[in-house]
Amino acid sequence: MSEKICLTDLKRGQKAVIARLSAYDDMRRRLQDIGLIEGTTVECLGRSPLGDPTAFLIRGAVIALRSEDSGRVLVQSNGEEREKSHYGEEMVVANLSLEEKVWD
């Protein structure tokens, strides 16, 4: 099952494919320059301690986006993968150091 959600809705370890950018002019260009192009796979790596920004893996590069900016990116998420990510996240959290837990 596939659903369209905002990039901000991805959980740690969850992957999705960029479906559409809802930004215009300079912001759209900026998002495209950092690799946010339709059809690109994005993985959420984690959130900062205060919840903003969030780190994403895009085309082999790690970028950090504010919620305001990542909310302008619609992604196609696989619902089954989301469930796997949820259960996998519990296992990952169990193996994190204290410093890594602060970033989630």
Short mmCIF file of C-alpha atoms in Angstrom, two decimals:
data_model
loop_
_atom_site.label_atom_id
_atom_site.label_comp_id
_atom_site.label_asym_id
_atom_site.label_seq_id
_atom_site.Cartn_x
_atom_site.Cartn_y
_atom_site.Cartn_z
CA MET A 1 0.00 0.00 0.00
CA SER A 2 1.34 3.40 -0.96
CA GLU A 3 0.46 6.81 0.48
CA LYS A 4 1.54 10.40 -0.08
CA ILE A 5 2.82 12.20 3.01
CA CYS A 6 5.06 15.16 3.74
CA LEU A 7 8.78 14.63 4.19
CA THR A 8 8.36 15.85 7.78
CA ASP A 9 6.16 12.81 8.55
CA LEU A 10 8.94 10.27 7.94
CA LYS A 11 10.16 8.41 11.00
CA ARG A 12 13.76 7.52 11.67
CA GLY A 13 14.93 4.82 9.27
CA GLN A 14 11.89 5.16 7.01
CA LYS A 15 12.46 5.56 3.27
CA ALA A 16 10.23 7.20 0.68
CA VAL A 17 10.34 8.45 -2.88
CA ILE A 18 9.87 12.13 -3.66
CA ALA A 19 6.56 12.61 -5.46
CA ARG A 20 6.20 16.40 -5.77
CA LEU A 21 7.59 19.72 -4.55
CA SER A 22 5.03 22.28 -3.45
CA ALA A 23 7.52 25.14 -3.34
CA TYR A 24 8.01 27.82 -5.97
CA ASP A 25 10.70 30.19 -7.23
CA ASP A 26 13.90 30.36 -5.16
CA MET A 27 12.83 27.78 -2.56
CA ARG A 28 11.97 25.24 -5.25
CA ARG A 29 15.34 25.81 -6.89
CA ARG A 30 17.13 25.45 -3.55
CA LEU A 31 15.38 22.15 -2.79
CA GLN A 32 16.23 20.83 -6.26
CA ASP A 33 19.86 21.92 -5.88
CA ILE A 34 20.28 19.76 -2.78
CA GLY A 35 18.89 16.72 -4.63
CA LEU A 36 15.19 16.80 -3.83
CA ILE A 37 14.00 15.81 -7.29
CA GLU A 38 10.94 13.72 -8.14
CA GLY A 39 11.73 10.00 -8.11
CA THR A 40 14.65 10.32 -5.68
CA THR A 41 14.72 8.02 -2.66
CA VAL A 42 15.03 9.75 0.72
CA GLU A 43 15.77 8.18 4.10
CA CYS A 44 15.12 9.89 7.42
CA LEU A 45 18.21 9.60 9.63
CA GLY A 46 16.95 11.41 12.73
CA ARG A 47 15.70 14.60 14.32
CA SER A 48 17.61 17.10 16.40
CA PRO A 49 16.89 17.23 20.16
CA LEU A 50 14.28 19.98 19.78
CA GLY A 51 12.65 18.26 16.79
CA ASP A 52 13.93 20.64 14.13
CA PRO A 53 15.89 20.25 11.82
CA THR A 54 15.73 16.67 10.58
CA ALA A 55 18.61 14.85 8.88
CA PHE A 56 17.93 13.01 5.61
CA LEU A 57 20.06 10.81 3.37
CA ILE A 58 19.64 11.87 -0.25
CA ARG A 59 21.77 10.47 -3.09
CA GLY A 60 24.55 9.54 -0.66
CA ALA A 61 24.64 12.96 1.04
CA VAL A 62 23.32 13.84 4.48
CA ILE A 63 21.33 17.07 4.61
CA ALA A 64 19.43 18.80 7.40
CA LEU A 65 16.12 20.48 6.61
CA ARG A 66 13.89 22.63 8.77
CA SER A 67 10.33 21.38 9.18
CA GLU A 68 9.09 24.43 7.31
CA ASP A 69 11.10 23.43 4.23
CA SER A 70 10.63 19.66 4.40
CA GLY A 71 6.88 20.20 4.70
CA ARG A 72 6.95 21.44 1.11
CA VAL A 73 8.07 18.05 -0.17
CA LEU A 74 5.48 15.33 -0.78
CA VAL A 75 6.79 11.78 -0.76
CA GLN A 76 5.37 8.42 -1.70
CA SER A 77 5.70 6.13 1.27
CA ASN A 78 5.22 2.39 1.27
CA GLY A 79 2.87 1.57 4.15
CA GLU A 80 4.39 -1.86 4.69
CA GLU A 81 7.86 -0.37 4.90
CA ARG A 82 6.54 2.08 7.48
CA GLU A 83 5.46 -0.83 9.68
CA LYS A 84 8.82 -2.52 9.23
CA SER A 85 10.51 0.78 10.06
CA HIS A 86 8.44 1.11 13.21
CA TYR A 87 9.47 -2.29 14.52
CA GLY A 88 13.00 -1.87 13.27
CA GLU A 89 13.19 1.49 15.04
CA GLU A 90 12.59 -0.20 18.38
CA MET A 91 15.55 -2.46 17.77
CA VAL A 92 17.73 0.47 16.68
CA VAL A 93 16.77 2.53 19.74
CA ALA A 94 17.80 -0.32 22.02
CA ASN A 95 21.33 -0.20 20.54
CA LEU A 96 21.81 3.61 20.59
CA SER A 97 24.22 5.42 22.85
CA LEU A 98 22.92 8.25 25.04
CA GLU A 99 24.26 10.86 22.60
CA GLU A 100 22.45 9.24 19.68
CA LYS A 101 19.19 9.06 21.66
CA VAL A 102 19.30 12.82 22.21
CA TRP A 103 19.11 13.28 18.44
CA ASP A 104 15.80 11.45 18.22
#
